Amino acid sequence: MPQPNHIQSTDSIYRSFRKALLINSFILVVTLMLAFWALAEIKRNTKDNWTSSLQTVQQTTQEAVAIWVNNRKQQIRSVASDKRLESYTEVLIDSLSSDM
């Protein structure tokens, strides 16, 4: 016995709704997967960029400190090799020795 038209149309609407729901669910799942993948990539790229930047800052700082230390050593050598300083130091040492 054939089904009445209103039952057939309800069944057809239900199948169409189910099909649309499945398609929308699939699109939603794919969209969420792509969003999580994109966020993971952004996080990885950001971390790599920060790591690279911090390594550059560290290297630059180390080089700057090395240059500063070398300049200070050169200044100390220059002062230490000054003959006037040597003679002043001898006079001070002699005056301290004679006071004792």
PDB file of C-alpha atoms in Angstrom:
ATOM      1  CA  MET A   1       0.000   0.000   0.000  1.00  0.00           C
ATOM      2  CA  PRO A   2       1.484   3.378  -0.985  1.00  0.00           C
ATOM      3  CA  GLN A   3       2.178   5.996   1.680  1.00  0.00           C
ATOM      4  CA  PRO A   4       0.156   9.185   1.741  1.00  0.00           C
ATOM      5  CA  ASN A   5       1.767  12.328   0.249  1.00  0.00           C
ATOM      6  CA  HIS A   6       2.191  14.155   3.562  1.00  0.00           C
ATOM      7  CA  ILE A   7       4.232  11.207   4.955  1.00  0.00           C
ATOM      8  CA  GLN A   8       6.395  11.078   1.833  1.00  0.00           C
ATOM      9  CA  SER A   9       7.049  14.832   1.939  1.00  0.00           C
ATOM     10  CA  THR A  10       7.887  14.664   5.668  1.00  0.00           C
ATOM     11  CA  ASP A  11      10.276  11.801   5.026  1.00  0.00           C
ATOM     12  CA  SER A  12      11.837  13.715   2.139  1.00  0.00           C
ATOM     13  CA  ILE A  13      12.239  16.852   4.298  1.00  0.00           C
ATOM     14  CA  TYR A  14      13.807  14.750   7.075  1.00  0.00           C
ATOM     15  CA  ARG A  15      16.330  13.209   4.637  1.00  0.00           C
ATOM     16  CA  SER A  16      17.167  16.633   3.190  1.00  0.00           C
ATOM     17  CA  PHE A  17      17.604  18.061   6.682  1.00  0.00           C
ATOM     18  CA  ARG A  18      19.824  15.138   7.683  1.00  0.00           C
ATOM     19  CA  LYS A  19      21.903  15.511   4.533  1.00  0.00           C
ATOM     20  CA  ALA A  20      22.323  19.262   5.119  1.00  0.00           C
ATOM     21  CA  LEU A  21      23.237  18.628   8.762  1.00  0.00           C
ATOM     22  CA  LEU A  22      25.905  16.099   7.763  1.00  0.00           C
ATOM     23  CA  ILE A  23      27.379  18.444   5.159  1.00  0.00           C
ATOM     24  CA  ASN A  24      27.438  21.361   7.614  1.00  0.00           C
ATOM     25  CA  SER A  25      28.969  19.156  10.308  1.00  0.00           C
ATOM     26  CA  PHE A  26      31.693  18.059   7.901  1.00  0.00           C
ATOM     27  CA  ILE A  27      32.415  21.667   6.923  1.00  0.00           C
ATOM     28  CA  LEU A  28      32.562  22.647  10.588  1.00  0.00           C
ATOM     29  CA  VAL A  29      34.980  19.822  11.440  1.00  0.00           C
ATOM     30  CA  VAL A  30      37.239  20.678   8.494  1.00  0.00           C
ATOM     31  CA  THR A  31      37.157  24.366   9.449  1.00  0.00           C
ATOM     32  CA  LEU A  32      38.062  23.583  13.067  1.00  0.00           C
ATOM     33  CA  MET A  33      40.902  21.311  11.978  1.00  0.00           C
ATOM     34  CA  LEU A  34      42.284  24.009   9.685  1.00  0.00           C
ATOM     35  CA  ALA A  35      41.967  26.613  12.444  1.00  0.00           C
ATOM     36  CA  PHE A  36      43.884  24.455  14.929  1.00  0.00           C
ATOM     37  CA  TRP A  37      46.547  23.723  12.318  1.00  0.00           C
ATOM     38  CA  ALA A  38      46.873  27.435  11.495  1.00  0.00           C
ATOM     39  CA  LEU A  39      47.177  28.355  15.178  1.00  0.00           C
ATOM     40  CA  ALA A  40      49.846  25.692  15.689  1.00  0.00           C
ATOM     41  CA  GLU A  41      51.793  27.042  12.708  1.00  0.00           C
ATOM     42  CA  ILE A  42      51.497  30.615  13.966  1.00  0.00           C
ATOM     43  CA  LYS A  43      52.715  29.524  17.396  1.00  0.00           C
ATOM     44  CA  ARG A  44      55.666  27.641  15.905  1.00  0.00           C
ATOM     45  CA  ASN A  45      56.639  30.550  13.642  1.00  0.00           C
ATOM     46  CA  THR A  46      56.364  33.031  16.505  1.00  0.00           C
ATOM     47  CA  LYS A  47      58.518  30.834  18.732  1.00  0.00           C
ATOM     48  CA  ASP A  48      61.127  30.440  15.983  1.00  0.00           C
ATOM     49  CA  ASN A  49      61.197  34.216  15.393  1.00  0.00           C
ATOM     50  CA  TRP A  50      61.599  34.981  19.111  1.00  0.00           C
ATOM     51  CA  THR A  51      64.335  32.377  19.427  1.00  0.00           C
ATOM     52  CA  SER A  52      66.213  33.847  16.502  1.00  0.00           C
ATOM     53  CA  SER A  53      65.804  37.390  17.808  1.00  0.00           C
ATOM     54  CA  LEU A  54      66.992  36.472  21.295  1.00  0.00           C
ATOM     55  CA  GLN A  55      70.009  34.633  19.897  1.00  0.00           C
ATOM     56  CA  THR A  56      70.907  37.724  17.879  1.00  0.00           C
ATOM     57  CA  VAL A  57      70.574  39.950  20.958  1.00  0.00           C
ATOM     58  CA  GLN A  58      72.727  37.550  22.982  1.00  0.00           C
ATOM     59  CA  GLN A  59      75.438  37.430  20.316  1.00  0.00           C
ATOM     60  CA  THR A  60      75.438  41.216  19.904  1.00  0.00           C
ATOM     61  CA  THR A  61      75.637  41.735  23.662  1.00  0.00           C
ATOM     62  CA  GLN A  62      78.537  39.307  23.995  1.00  0.00           C
ATOM     63  CA  GLU A  63      80.413  41.071  21.207  1.00  0.00           C
ATOM     64  CA  ALA A  64      79.747  44.487  22.769  1.00  0.00           C
ATOM     65  CA  VAL A  65      81.003  43.311  26.167  1.00  0.00           C
ATOM     66  CA  ALA A  66      84.131  41.818  24.580  1.00  0.00           C
ATOM     67  CA  ILE A  67      84.841  45.125  22.799  1.00  0.00           C
ATOM     68  CA  TRP A  68      84.275  47.064  26.040  1.00  0.00           C
ATOM     69  CA  VAL A  69      86.632  44.735  27.987  1.00  0.00           C
ATOM     70  CA  ASN A  70      89.330  45.066  25.334  1.00  0.00           C
ATOM     71  CA  ASN A  71      89.013  48.869  25.390  1.00  0.00           C
ATOM     72  CA  ARG A  72      89.272  48.928  29.194  1.00  0.00           C
ATOM     73  CA  LYS A  73      92.371  46.689  29.058  1.00  0.00           C
ATOM     74  CA  GLN A  74      93.943  49.018  26.517  1.00  0.00           C
ATOM     75  CA  GLN A  75      93.198  52.038  28.723  1.00  0.00           C
ATOM     76  CA  ILE A  76      94.742  50.290  31.737  1.00  0.00           C
ATOM     77  CA  ARG A  77      97.852  49.345  29.725  1.00  0.00           C
ATOM     78  CA  SER A  78      98.141  52.924  28.548  1.00  0.00           C
ATOM     79  CA  VAL A  79      97.934  54.312  32.079  1.00  0.00           C
ATOM     80  CA  ALA A  80     100.284  51.631  33.420  1.00  0.00           C
ATOM     81  CA  SER A  81     102.924  52.382  30.789  1.00  0.00           C
ATOM     82  CA  ASP A  82     102.957  56.130  31.509  1.00  0.00           C
ATOM     83  CA  LYS A  83     106.417  57.016  32.838  1.00  0.00           C
ATOM     84  CA  ARG A  84     105.066  59.960  34.816  1.00  0.00           C
ATOM     85  CA  LEU A  85     102.750  57.666  36.742  1.00  0.00           C
ATOM     86  CA  GLU A  86     105.674  55.376  37.454  1.00  0.00           C
ATOM     87  CA  SER A  87     107.763  58.224  38.891  1.00  0.00           C
ATOM     88  CA  TYR A  88     104.833  59.565  40.970  1.00  0.00           C
ATOM     89  CA  THR A  89     104.250  56.082  42.335  1.00  0.00           C
ATOM     90  CA  GLU A  90     107.916  55.756  43.324  1.00  0.00           C
ATOM     91  CA  VAL A  91     107.779  59.117  45.126  1.00  0.00           C
ATOM     92  CA  LEU A  92     104.659  58.020  47.044  1.00  0.00           C
ATOM     93  CA  ILE A  93     106.215  54.694  47.976  1.00  0.00           C
ATOM     94  CA  ASP A  94     109.383  56.427  49.149  1.00  0.00           C
ATOM     95  CA  SER A  95     107.426  58.952  51.214  1.00  0.00           C
ATOM     96  CA  LEU A  96     105.394  56.167  52.839  1.00  0.00           C
ATOM     97  CA  SER A  97     108.577  54.205  53.583  1.00  0.00           C
ATOM     98  CA  SER A  98     110.278  57.205  55.165  1.00  0.00           C
ATOM     99  CA  ASP A  99     107.220  57.939  57.386  1.00  0.00           C
ATOM    100  CA  MET A 100     107.391  54.502  58.971  1.00  0.00           C
TER     101      MET A 100
END
